[in-house]
């Protein structure tokens, strides 16, 4: 008998979601927008310490709005982390702009300040600076914000912080997602909290956030009839889903704690294996450990990432390769790319060696043990060794 599937990062409801849904049903406030949307926006803004928050129907929509607000248009360039999900960069294409991909650095797996400086320096010399830099916080880990902000400020380029994966994380005690001119969160089904699908744009710019609300509701001018002067979108969050989000926000801290505990259990069980290295946590930052990620040196461990992913699949466990860098994607084959150093391509190396393990906050210890055992058994089978899972230590 195969065990029930262990998912990478499934939704984890608290039980209070139905209360908010019931309230909305009782008052027939199914749409449009409504009190849950207003409250969810205020609660998120207060939680992360931003002046304004606009609830939208996806994290991708939030990135698209941020680019629109910065007037990114055809022929413009936008710099973006290369090691990320395609949704970070797709909105650049929606605007007809050109992405330039920036490599990672080893300590955070996020945007390399060295590569960014080189890219901006060359762009300045050519007189073609980007309209924005999209900085991603991978798997919950904040990028090197101090260094990156310093470089962007020097050239006067606004930052969009893609905190889709890092909601609940901090950098020097300040909420992840609040470091750029705009920050975005995602409440997609696989994220640390979910509204089944949704996102949030946050910023301290009151005036442009009014513009964000306008663009996200079909850009209706104030007139007694339907009048439109610019292209708008239908991007707002439903009042029902905002209710789910409010209940989820109540339990965010416990979700972060749970994911960090799962990271610790994997770490204690697997970190001593030869060639295994866990994703670091930069000093002064706290990661929500959205997904536990680690790298495997095949020449030392005796198995490849692909072998582990396959044997997990056979055991009905969903493990995944680390994101394939966007500069290697067929979609972006013509885009420019700046590596960390001349001969260090960090994101490519992380893609070759990186794996994400199931990290859902509702995973049982038994399920975590299944993942650990599967990992160790795969290594033992390949190497004819007998590493074992020292359960008493974790
Ligand atoms: C999930 C994700 C997004 C997109 O969010 P959606 O709500 O799914 O549109 C953007 N960037 C990153 C890094 C993500 O992981």
mmCIF file of C-alpha atoms and ligand atoms in Angstrom:
data_model
loop_
_atom_site.group_PDB
_atom_site.id
_atom_site.type_symbol
_atom_site.label_atom_id
_atom_site.label_comp_id
_atom_site.label_asym_id
_atom_site.label_seq_id
_atom_site.Cartn_x
_atom_site.Cartn_y
_atom_site.Cartn_z
ATOM 1 C CA UNK A 1 0.000 0.000 0.000
ATOM 2 C CA UNK A 2 1.275 3.438 -0.923
ATOM 3 C CA UNK A 3 0.949 6.138 1.728
ATOM 4 C CA UNK A 4 -1.273 9.172 1.101
ATOM 5 C CA UNK A 5 0.625 11.721 -0.937
ATOM 6 C CA UNK A 6 2.915 14.106 0.926
ATOM 7 C CA UNK A 7 2.677 17.443 -0.867
ATOM 8 C CA UNK A 8 5.388 20.062 -1.162
ATOM 9 C CA UNK A 9 3.359 22.882 0.401
ATOM 10 C CA UNK A 10 -0.389 22.290 0.648
ATOM 11 C CA UNK A 11 -2.966 24.728 2.069
ATOM 12 C CA UNK A 12 -3.323 24.687 5.859
ATOM 13 C CA UNK A 13 -6.640 26.044 7.094
ATOM 14 C CA UNK A 14 -7.067 27.203 10.691
ATOM 15 C CA UNK A 15 -10.790 26.512 11.023
ATOM 16 C CA UNK A 16 -11.703 30.187 11.411
ATOM 17 C CA UNK A 17 -11.928 30.766 7.657
ATOM 18 C CA UNK A 18 -15.548 29.561 7.569
ATOM 19 C CA UNK A 19 -16.530 32.159 10.148
ATOM 20 C CA UNK A 20 -15.502 34.997 7.833
ATOM 21 C CA UNK A 21 -17.119 33.266 4.860
ATOM 22 C CA UNK A 22 -20.369 32.802 6.821
ATOM 23 C CA UNK A 23 -20.389 36.471 7.776
ATOM 24 C CA UNK A 24 -19.994 37.468 4.141
ATOM 25 C CA UNK A 25 -22.786 35.096 3.104
ATOM 26 C CA UNK A 26 -25.107 36.309 5.871
ATOM 27 C CA UNK A 27 -24.772 39.922 4.740
ATOM 28 C CA UNK A 28 -24.751 38.867 1.045
ATOM 29 C CA UNK A 29 -21.464 40.716 0.695
ATOM 30 C CA UNK A 30 -20.151 38.310 -1.932
ATOM 31 C CA UNK A 31 -19.068 41.174 -4.185
ATOM 32 C CA UNK A 32 -17.920 43.759 -5.062
ATOM 33 C CA UNK A 33 -14.885 44.231 -2.798
ATOM 34 C CA UNK A 34 -16.412 44.753 0.673
ATOM 35 C CA UNK A 35 -15.576 44.876 4.384
ATOM 36 C CA UNK A 36 -13.270 41.814 4.392
ATOM 37 C CA UNK A 37 -11.137 43.332 1.635
ATOM 38 C CA UNK A 38 -10.811 46.642 3.509
ATOM 39 C CA UNK A 39 -10.032 44.864 6.770
ATOM 40 C CA UNK A 40 -7.555 42.442 5.170
ATOM 41 C CA UNK A 41 -5.691 45.349 3.569
ATOM 42 C CA UNK A 42 -5.542 47.263 6.862
ATOM 43 C CA UNK A 43 -4.454 44.187 8.793
ATOM 44 C CA UNK A 44 -1.663 43.351 6.325
ATOM 45 C CA UNK A 45 -0.469 46.972 6.224
ATOM 46 C CA UNK A 46 -0.390 47.082 10.024
ATOM 47 C CA UNK A 47 1.318 43.697 10.273
ATOM 48 C CA UNK A 48 4.193 44.535 7.910
ATOM 49 C CA UNK A 49 4.369 48.227 8.823
ATOM 50 C CA UNK A 50 3.425 49.667 5.420
ATOM 51 C CA UNK A 51 1.254 52.740 4.895
ATOM 52 C CA UNK A 52 -0.951 51.200 2.214
ATOM 53 C CA UNK A 53 -1.930 47.744 1.001
ATOM 54 C CA UNK A 54 -4.056 46.869 -2.028
ATOM 55 C CA UNK A 55 -5.556 43.372 -2.209
ATOM 56 C CA UNK A 56 -5.479 41.787 -5.665
ATOM 57 C CA UNK A 57 -6.296 38.424 -7.182
ATOM 58 C CA UNK A 58 -2.684 37.185 -7.486
ATOM 59 C CA UNK A 59 0.911 38.021 -6.671
ATOM 60 C CA UNK A 60 1.546 38.239 -10.406
ATOM 61 C CA UNK A 61 -1.130 40.946 -10.691
ATOM 62 C CA UNK A 62 0.569 42.868 -7.863
ATOM 63 C CA UNK A 63 3.902 42.807 -9.737
ATOM 64 C CA UNK A 64 2.139 43.907 -12.922
ATOM 65 C CA UNK A 65 0.501 46.825 -11.104
ATOM 66 C CA UNK A 66 3.846 47.876 -9.613
ATOM 67 C CA UNK A 67 5.410 47.946 -13.088
ATOM 68 C CA UNK A 68 2.432 49.937 -14.431
ATOM 69 C CA UNK A 69 2.736 52.441 -11.582
ATOM 70 C CA UNK A 70 6.401 52.902 -12.481
ATOM 71 C CA UNK A 71 5.338 53.564 -16.103
ATOM 72 C CA UNK A 72 7.332 50.618 -17.435
ATOM 73 C CA UNK A 73 6.560 50.418 -21.115
ATOM 74 C CA UNK A 74 7.719 49.071 -24.475
ATOM 75 C CA UNK A 75 11.458 49.223 -24.913
ATOM 76 C CA UNK A 76 12.206 49.784 -21.219
ATOM 77 C CA UNK A 77 14.508 47.492 -19.306
ATOM 78 C CA UNK A 78 13.696 45.908 -15.953
ATOM 79 C CA UNK A 79 16.315 44.030 -13.934
ATOM 80 C CA UNK A 80 15.131 40.887 -12.139
ATOM 81 C CA UNK A 81 16.601 38.054 -10.046
ATOM 82 C CA UNK A 82 17.255 35.076 -12.303
ATOM 83 C CA UNK A 83 16.716 32.352 -9.679
ATOM 84 C CA UNK A 84 12.957 32.583 -9.269
ATOM 85 C CA UNK A 85 9.550 31.471 -10.449
ATOM 86 C CA UNK A 86 8.562 32.734 -13.898
ATOM 87 C CA UNK A 87 5.805 34.908 -12.349
ATOM 88 C CA UNK A 88 8.457 37.374 -11.122
ATOM 89 C CA UNK A 89 9.342 38.278 -14.721
ATOM 90 C CA UNK A 90 6.224 37.605 -16.807
ATOM 91 C CA UNK A 91 4.733 41.046 -16.024
ATOM 92 C CA UNK A 92 7.851 42.633 -17.565
ATOM 93 C CA UNK A 93 6.775 41.007 -20.828
ATOM 94 C CA UNK A 94 3.128 42.076 -20.321
ATOM 95 C CA UNK A 95 4.429 45.657 -20.464
ATOM 96 C CA UNK A 96 6.477 44.988 -23.597
ATOM 97 C CA UNK A 97 9.654 45.699 -21.627
ATOM 98 C CA UNK A 98 12.894 43.696 -21.635
ATOM 99 C CA UNK A 99 14.101 41.750 -18.629
ATOM 100 C CA UNK A 100 17.777 41.639 -17.684
ATOM 101 C CA UNK A 101 18.550 38.786 -15.316
ATOM 102 C CA UNK A 102 20.852 39.117 -12.323
ATOM 103 C CA UNK A 103 22.588 36.110 -10.782
ATOM 104 C CA UNK A 104 22.416 34.971 -7.154
ATOM 105 C CA UNK A 105 25.117 35.083 -4.498
ATOM 106 C CA UNK A 106 25.936 32.113 -2.262
ATOM 107 C CA UNK A 107 24.905 33.394 1.191
ATOM 108 C CA UNK A 108 21.228 34.094 0.478
ATOM 109 C CA UNK A 109 20.761 32.426 -2.945
ATOM 110 C CA UNK A 110 19.284 35.817 -3.879
ATOM 111 C CA UNK A 111 20.391 38.732 -6.064
ATOM 112 C CA UNK A 112 24.135 39.253 -6.138
ATOM 113 C CA UNK A 113 25.078 42.868 -5.291
ATOM 114 C CA UNK A 114 28.280 42.348 -7.306
ATOM 115 C CA UNK A 115 26.353 41.333 -10.431
ATOM 116 C CA UNK A 116 23.776 44.101 -9.924
ATOM 117 C CA UNK A 117 26.481 46.761 -9.612
ATOM 118 C CA UNK A 118 28.161 45.569 -12.802
ATOM 119 C CA UNK A 119 24.853 45.486 -14.697
ATOM 120 C CA UNK A 120 23.835 48.977 -13.538
ATOM 121 C CA UNK A 121 27.272 50.379 -14.214
ATOM 122 C CA UNK A 122 27.194 49.100 -17.806
ATOM 123 C CA UNK A 123 23.608 50.311 -18.254
ATOM 124 C CA UNK A 124 24.580 53.784 -17.004
ATOM 125 C CA UNK A 125 27.512 53.924 -19.443
ATOM 126 C CA UNK A 126 25.146 53.032 -22.278
ATOM 127 C CA UNK A 127 22.690 55.661 -21.023
ATOM 128 C CA UNK A 128 19.981 53.004 -20.694
ATOM 129 C CA UNK A 129 19.222 52.485 -17.009
ATOM 130 C CA UNK A 130 16.349 50.141 -16.088
ATOM 131 C CA UNK A 131 12.988 51.489 -14.898
ATOM 132 C CA UNK A 132 12.939 49.083 -11.927
ATOM 133 C CA UNK A 133 14.795 46.260 -10.194
ATOM 134 C CA UNK A 134 12.723 43.267 -9.050
ATOM 135 C CA UNK A 135 14.403 41.624 -6.071
ATOM 136 C CA UNK A 136 13.121 38.186 -5.059
ATOM 137 C CA UNK A 137 13.381 36.640 -1.586
ATOM 138 C CA UNK A 138 13.732 32.973 -2.414
ATOM 139 C CA UNK A 139 12.056 30.293 -0.301
ATOM 140 C CA UNK A 140 11.524 32.856 2.473
ATOM 141 C CA UNK A 141 15.098 34.129 2.729
ATOM 142 C CA UNK A 142 15.585 37.902 2.398
ATOM 143 C CA UNK A 143 18.104 39.132 -0.134
ATOM 144 C CA UNK A 144 21.060 41.313 0.953
ATOM 145 C CA UNK A 145 18.823 44.372 1.172
ATOM 146 C CA UNK A 146 21.330 46.869 2.593
ATOM 147 C CA UNK A 147 23.818 46.335 -0.227
ATOM 148 C CA UNK A 148 21.171 46.104 -2.951
ATOM 149 C CA UNK A 149 19.350 49.248 -1.759
ATOM 150 C CA UNK A 150 22.609 51.186 -1.632
ATOM 151 C CA UNK A 151 23.378 50.308 -5.249
ATOM 152 C CA UNK A 152 19.837 51.014 -6.494
ATOM 153 C CA UNK A 153 19.689 54.324 -4.604
ATOM 154 C CA UNK A 154 23.022 55.380 -6.103
ATOM 155 C CA UNK A 155 21.524 55.042 -9.586
ATOM 156 C CA UNK A 156 18.062 56.217 -8.481
ATOM 157 C CA UNK A 157 16.312 53.016 -9.561
ATOM 158 C CA UNK A 158 13.144 51.966 -7.686
ATOM 159 C CA UNK A 159 12.968 48.479 -6.175
ATOM 160 C CA UNK A 160 10.009 46.125 -6.415
ATOM 161 C CA UNK A 161 10.419 43.530 -3.690
ATOM 162 C CA UNK A 162 8.942 40.181 -4.714
ATOM 163 C CA UNK A 163 8.134 38.803 -1.267
ATOM 164 C CA UNK A 164 5.671 36.222 -2.603
ATOM 165 C CA UNK A 165 7.596 33.480 -0.792
ATOM 166 C CA UNK A 166 8.795 35.496 2.204
ATOM 167 C CA UNK A 167 5.636 36.768 3.892
ATOM 168 C CA UNK A 168 6.323 36.597 7.644
ATOM 169 C CA UNK A 169 10.108 36.797 7.223
ATOM 170 C CA UNK A 170 12.216 39.672 8.525
ATOM 171 C CA UNK A 171 15.427 41.470 7.618
ATOM 172 C CA UNK A 172 16.969 43.281 10.595
ATOM 173 C CA UNK A 173 13.586 43.038 12.355
ATOM 174 C CA UNK A 174 11.776 44.798 9.494
ATOM 175 C CA UNK A 175 9.131 42.881 7.557
ATOM 176 C CA UNK A 176 10.176 41.325 4.290
ATOM 177 C CA UNK A 177 8.352 43.050 1.446
ATOM 178 C CA UNK A 178 8.739 46.575 2.854
ATOM 179 C CA UNK A 179 12.187 47.391 1.467
ATOM 180 C CA UNK A 180 11.290 48.555 -2.017
ATOM 181 C CA UNK A 181 9.123 51.345 -3.323
ATOM 182 C CA UNK A 182 6.629 48.519 -3.814
ATOM 183 C CA UNK A 183 6.401 45.103 -2.201
ATOM 184 C CA UNK A 184 4.258 42.194 -3.266
ATOM 185 C CA UNK A 185 2.917 39.119 -1.469
ATOM 186 C CA UNK A 186 1.188 36.050 -2.867
ATOM 187 C CA UNK A 187 -1.587 34.035 -1.237
ATOM 188 C CA UNK A 188 -1.544 31.301 -3.870
ATOM 189 C CA UNK A 189 -2.478 27.825 -2.613
ATOM 190 C CA UNK A 190 1.142 26.761 -2.075
ATOM 191 C CA UNK A 191 2.316 29.845 -0.155
ATOM 192 C CA UNK A 192 2.779 30.149 3.617
ATOM 193 C CA UNK A 193 -0.772 31.466 3.999
ATOM 194 C CA UNK A 194 -3.364 31.272 1.261
ATOM 195 C CA UNK A 195 -6.653 32.719 0.065
ATOM 196 C CA UNK A 196 -6.719 29.890 -2.526
ATOM 197 C CA UNK A 197 -5.516 32.548 -4.949
ATOM 198 C CA UNK A 198 -4.627 36.147 -4.210
ATOM 199 C CA UNK A 199 -1.962 38.735 -3.669
ATOM 200 C CA UNK A 200 -1.167 42.080 -2.075
ATOM 201 C CA UNK A 201 0.666 45.187 -3.177
ATOM 202 C CA UNK A 202 2.168 47.246 -0.336
ATOM 203 C CA UNK A 203 3.826 50.641 -0.361
ATOM 204 C CA UNK A 204 4.313 53.826 1.643
ATOM 205 C CA UNK A 205 3.282 55.939 -1.352
ATOM 206 C CA UNK A 206 -0.309 56.925 -0.608
ATOM 207 C CA UNK A 207 -0.906 58.755 -3.865
ATOM 208 C CA UNK A 208 0.314 56.031 -6.228
ATOM 209 C CA UNK A 209 -1.550 53.388 -4.262
ATOM 210 C CA UNK A 210 -4.747 55.277 -5.070
ATOM 211 C CA UNK A 211 -3.677 54.891 -8.686
ATOM 212 C CA UNK A 212 -3.134 51.151 -8.062
ATOM 213 C CA UNK A 213 -6.748 50.764 -6.880
ATOM 214 C CA UNK A 214 -7.927 52.673 -9.949
ATOM 215 C CA UNK A 215 -5.903 50.550 -12.397
ATOM 216 C CA UNK A 216 -6.980 47.332 -10.677
ATOM 217 C CA UNK A 217 -10.686 48.142 -11.108
ATOM 218 C CA UNK A 218 -10.759 48.750 -14.886
ATOM 219 C CA UNK A 219 -9.450 52.328 -14.570
ATOM 220 C CA UNK A 220 -12.853 53.992 -14.320
ATOM 221 C CA UNK A 221 -12.680 57.763 -14.413
ATOM 222 C CA UNK A 222 -14.940 59.711 -12.067
ATOM 223 C CA UNK A 223 -17.840 60.493 -14.370
ATOM 224 C CA UNK A 224 -21.571 59.737 -14.155
ATOM 225 C CA UNK A 225 -21.144 57.124 -16.909
ATOM 226 C CA UNK A 226 -18.418 54.605 -17.784
ATOM 227 C CA UNK A 227 -15.438 56.594 -18.940
ATOM 228 C CA UNK A 228 -11.872 55.333 -19.368
ATOM 229 C CA UNK A 229 -8.696 57.207 -20.285
ATOM 230 C CA UNK A 230 -6.054 54.512 -19.683
ATOM 231 C CA UNK A 231 -5.827 50.707 -19.841
ATOM 232 C CA UNK A 232 -7.135 49.115 -16.676
ATOM 233 C CA UNK A 233 -7.273 45.603 -15.240
ATOM 234 C CA UNK A 234 -9.714 43.455 -13.337
ATOM 235 C CA UNK A 235 -7.317 42.571 -10.550
ATOM 236 C CA UNK A 236 -9.131 43.069 -7.236
ATOM 237 C CA UNK A 237 -9.584 40.395 -4.597
ATOM 238 C CA UNK A 238 -13.031 39.002 -3.827
ATOM 239 C CA UNK A 239 -14.607 39.771 -0.454
ATOM 240 C CA UNK A 240 -14.990 36.022 0.188
ATOM 241 C CA UNK A 241 -11.313 35.272 -0.352
ATOM 242 C CA UNK A 242 -10.247 38.269 1.711
ATOM 243 C CA UNK A 243 -12.199 36.646 4.557
ATOM 244 C CA UNK A 244 -10.135 33.489 4.163
ATOM 245 C CA UNK A 245 -7.016 35.665 4.198
ATOM 246 C CA UNK A 246 -8.004 37.380 7.462
ATOM 247 C CA UNK A 247 -8.342 34.039 9.219
ATOM 248 C CA UNK A 248 -5.031 32.875 7.747
ATOM 249 C CA UNK A 249 -3.242 36.033 8.871
ATOM 250 C CA UNK A 250 -4.215 35.223 12.493
ATOM 251 C CA UNK A 251 -2.115 32.052 12.325
ATOM 252 C CA UNK A 252 0.815 33.325 10.239
ATOM 253 C CA UNK A 253 3.275 33.316 13.150
ATOM 254 C CA UNK A 254 2.474 29.714 14.036
ATOM 255 C CA UNK A 255 2.855 28.752 10.365
ATOM 256 C CA UNK A 256 6.329 30.294 10.311
ATOM 257 C CA UNK A 257 7.250 28.464 13.520
ATOM 258 C CA UNK A 258 5.998 25.166 12.109
ATOM 259 C CA UNK A 259 7.994 25.526 8.892
ATOM 260 C CA UNK A 260 11.116 26.480 10.814
ATOM 261 C CA UNK A 261 10.701 23.387 12.996
ATOM 262 C CA UNK A 262 10.407 21.227 9.882
ATOM 263 C CA UNK A 263 13.596 22.802 8.521
ATOM 264 C CA UNK A 264 15.355 22.005 11.827
ATOM 265 C CA UNK A 265 14.248 18.360 11.766
ATOM 266 C CA UNK A 266 15.477 17.878 8.203
ATOM 267 C CA UNK A 267 18.679 19.685 9.094
ATOM 268 C CA UNK A 268 19.464 17.516 12.097
ATOM 269 C CA UNK A 269 18.671 14.348 10.185
ATOM 270 C CA UNK A 270 20.466 15.092 6.912
ATOM 271 C CA UNK A 271 23.073 17.838 7.320
ATOM 272 C CA UNK A 272 25.857 15.403 8.262
ATOM 273 C CA UNK A 273 25.558 13.402 5.048
ATOM 274 C CA UNK A 274 28.550 14.030 2.778
ATOM 275 C CA UNK A 275 27.934 16.638 0.094
ATOM 276 C CA UNK A 276 24.689 17.921 1.651
ATOM 277 C CA UNK A 277 24.371 21.663 2.364
ATOM 278 C CA UNK A 278 21.245 23.397 3.584
ATOM 279 C CA UNK A 279 20.166 26.832 2.389
ATOM 280 C CA UNK A 280 21.823 29.304 4.763
ATOM 281 C CA UNK A 281 20.070 31.996 6.789
ATOM 282 C CA UNK A 282 21.853 35.339 6.564
ATOM 283 C CA UNK A 283 22.812 36.848 9.949
ATOM 284 C CA UNK A 284 20.251 39.465 11.001
ATOM 285 C CA UNK A 285 17.469 37.856 8.986
ATOM 286 C CA UNK A 286 14.717 35.441 9.936
ATOM 287 C CA UNK A 287 13.420 33.256 7.127
ATOM 288 C CA UNK A 288 9.919 31.846 7.202
ATOM 289 C CA UNK A 289 11.537 28.710 5.703
ATOM 290 C CA UNK A 290 8.656 28.502 3.251
ATOM 291 C CA UNK A 291 10.394 25.537 1.634
ATOM 292 C CA UNK A 292 13.329 23.629 3.070
ATOM 293 C CA UNK A 293 15.950 23.756 0.328
ATOM 294 C CA UNK A 294 19.350 22.099 0.215
ATOM 295 C CA UNK A 295 22.088 21.270 -2.249
ATOM 296 C CA UNK A 296 23.569 17.892 -3.028
ATOM 297 C CA UNK A 297 27.084 17.379 -4.405
ATOM 298 C CA UNK A 298 26.566 14.203 -6.406
ATOM 299 C CA UNK A 299 30.283 13.349 -6.421
ATOM 300 C CA UNK A 300 30.229 13.261 -2.614
ATOM 301 C CA UNK A 301 26.763 11.922 -1.801
ATOM 302 C CA UNK A 302 26.669 9.353 -4.602
ATOM 303 C CA UNK A 303 23.207 10.355 -5.832
ATOM 304 C CA UNK A 304 21.890 13.226 -7.882
ATOM 305 C CA UNK A 305 18.990 15.566 -7.203
ATOM 306 C CA UNK A 306 17.107 13.861 -10.005
ATOM 307 C CA UNK A 307 17.519 10.431 -8.363
ATOM 308 C CA UNK A 308 16.213 11.726 -5.036
ATOM 309 C CA UNK A 309 13.256 13.473 -6.673
ATOM 310 C CA UNK A 310 12.437 10.259 -8.558
ATOM 311 C CA UNK A 311 12.623 7.988 -5.561
ATOM 312 C CA UNK A 312 10.500 10.433 -3.541
ATOM 313 C CA UNK A 313 7.977 10.403 -6.386
ATOM 314 C CA UNK A 314 7.830 6.612 -6.208
ATOM 315 C CA UNK A 315 7.155 6.872 -2.470
ATOM 316 C CA UNK A 316 4.328 9.347 -3.189
ATOM 317 C CA UNK A 317 6.336 12.296 -1.852
ATOM 318 C CA UNK A 318 6.442 15.557 -3.771
ATOM 319 C CA UNK A 319 10.011 16.918 -3.867
ATOM 320 C CA UNK A 320 11.127 19.487 -6.441
ATOM 321 C CA UNK A 321 14.216 20.814 -8.153
ATOM 322 C CA UNK A 322 15.179 24.362 -7.194
ATOM 323 C CA UNK A 323 13.817 26.921 -9.713
ATOM 324 C CA UNK A 324 15.417 26.734 -13.127
ATOM 325 C CA UNK A 325 17.047 30.162 -13.616
ATOM 326 C CA UNK A 326 15.033 32.416 -15.893
ATOM 327 C CA UNK A 327 18.016 33.218 -18.142
ATOM 328 C CA UNK A 328 18.072 29.489 -19.026
ATOM 329 C CA UNK A 329 14.368 29.398 -19.902
ATOM 330 C CA UNK A 330 13.450 29.151 -23.595
ATOM 331 C CA UNK A 331 10.988 32.015 -22.995
ATOM 332 C CA UNK A 332 13.850 34.363 -22.106
ATOM 333 C CA UNK A 333 16.545 33.031 -24.427
ATOM 334 C CA UNK A 334 17.280 36.517 -25.820
ATOM 335 C CA UNK A 335 17.487 38.281 -22.457
ATOM 336 C CA UNK A 336 20.743 39.664 -21.050
ATOM 337 C CA UNK A 337 22.185 38.041 -17.928
ATOM 338 C CA UNK A 338 24.893 39.054 -15.433
ATOM 339 C CA UNK A 339 26.696 36.336 -13.480
ATOM 340 C CA UNK A 340 27.911 36.720 -9.885
ATOM 341 C CA UNK A 341 31.532 36.857 -11.029
ATOM 342 C CA UNK A 342 33.213 36.134 -14.327
ATOM 343 C CA UNK A 343 33.412 32.404 -13.671
ATOM 344 C CA UNK A 344 30.872 31.892 -10.894
ATOM 345 C CA UNK A 345 27.303 31.252 -12.026
ATOM 346 C CA UNK A 346 25.619 30.731 -8.679
ATOM 347 C CA UNK A 347 21.995 30.300 -9.814
ATOM 348 C CA UNK A 348 23.010 27.709 -12.415
ATOM 349 C CA UNK A 349 24.918 25.771 -9.790
ATOM 350 C CA UNK A 350 21.981 25.945 -7.348
ATOM 351 C CA UNK A 351 19.696 24.664 -10.095
ATOM 352 C CA UNK A 352 22.031 21.719 -10.788
ATOM 353 C CA UNK A 353 22.402 20.772 -7.126
ATOM 354 C CA UNK A 354 19.317 22.119 -5.348
ATOM 355 C CA UNK A 355 16.256 20.288 -4.065
ATOM 356 C CA UNK A 356 13.164 21.392 -2.103
ATOM 357 C CA UNK A 357 11.614 19.007 0.405
ATOM 358 C CA UNK A 358 7.961 18.882 1.500
ATOM 359 C CA UNK A 359 7.522 21.715 3.998
ATOM 360 C CA UNK A 360 3.798 22.182 4.633
ATOM 361 C CA UNK A 361 3.035 23.535 8.099
ATOM 362 C CA UNK A 362 0.437 20.770 8.542
ATOM 363 C CA UNK A 363 2.941 17.928 7.984
ATOM 364 C CA UNK A 364 2.981 15.326 10.732
ATOM 365 C CA UNK A 365 6.254 14.118 12.280
ATOM 366 C CA UNK A 366 5.530 10.736 10.757
ATOM 367 C CA UNK A 367 5.368 12.330 7.319
ATOM 368 C CA UNK A 368 8.605 14.201 7.970
ATOM 369 C CA UNK A 369 10.184 10.885 8.966
ATOM 370 C CA UNK A 370 8.999 9.324 5.706
ATOM 371 C CA UNK A 371 10.751 12.075 3.754
ATOM 372 C CA UNK A 372 13.948 11.698 5.787
ATOM 373 C CA UNK A 373 13.913 7.899 5.471
ATOM 374 C CA UNK A 374 13.308 8.073 1.750
ATOM 375 C CA UNK A 375 16.243 10.456 1.350
ATOM 376 C CA UNK A 376 18.607 8.311 3.422
ATOM 377 C CA UNK A 377 17.463 5.039 1.847
ATOM 378 C CA UNK A 378 18.078 6.423 -1.628
ATOM 379 C CA UNK A 379 21.625 7.326 -0.624
ATOM 380 C CA UNK A 380 22.206 3.921 0.999
ATOM 381 C CA UNK A 381 20.843 2.040 -2.011
ATOM 382 C CA UNK A 382 23.114 3.937 -4.359
ATOM 383 C CA UNK A 383 26.244 3.806 -2.247
ATOM 384 C CA UNK A 384 25.722 0.463 -0.481
ATOM 385 C CA UNK A 385 26.280 2.376 2.745
ATOM 386 C CA UNK A 386 24.273 2.308 5.945
ATOM 387 C CA UNK A 387 23.707 5.855 7.059
ATOM 388 C CA UNK A 388 20.775 5.779 9.355
ATOM 389 C CA UNK A 389 18.199 8.216 10.629
ATOM 390 C CA UNK A 390 19.052 9.057 14.222
ATOM 391 C CA UNK A 391 15.511 9.823 15.338
ATOM 392 C CA UNK A 392 16.441 10.337 18.979
ATOM 393 C CA UNK A 393 18.419 13.441 18.077
ATOM 394 C CA UNK A 394 15.660 15.356 16.376
HETATM 395 C C1 LIG B 1 4.157 32.428 -6.234
HETATM 396 C C2 LIG B 1 5.111 33.435 -6.716
HETATM 397 C C3 LIG B 1 4.696 34.544 -7.482
HETATM 398 C C4 LIG B 1 3.322 34.699 -8.043
HETATM 399 O O1 LIG B 1 2.293 34.694 -7.178
HETATM 400 P P1 LIG B 1 0.837 34.233 -7.690
HETATM 401 O O2 LIG B 1 -0.044 34.628 -6.561
HETATM 402 O O3 LIG B 1 0.893 32.748 -7.905
HETATM 403 O O4 LIG B 1 0.541 34.978 -8.935
HETATM 404 C C5 LIG B 1 5.641 35.498 -7.812
HETATM 405 N N1 LIG B 1 6.916 35.377 -7.444
HETATM 406 C C6 LIG B 1 7.358 34.319 -6.745
HETATM 407 C C7 LIG B 1 8.792 34.273 -6.362
HETATM 408 C C8 LIG B 1 6.485 33.300 -6.380
HETATM 409 O O5 LIG B 1 6.938 32.237 -5.703
#
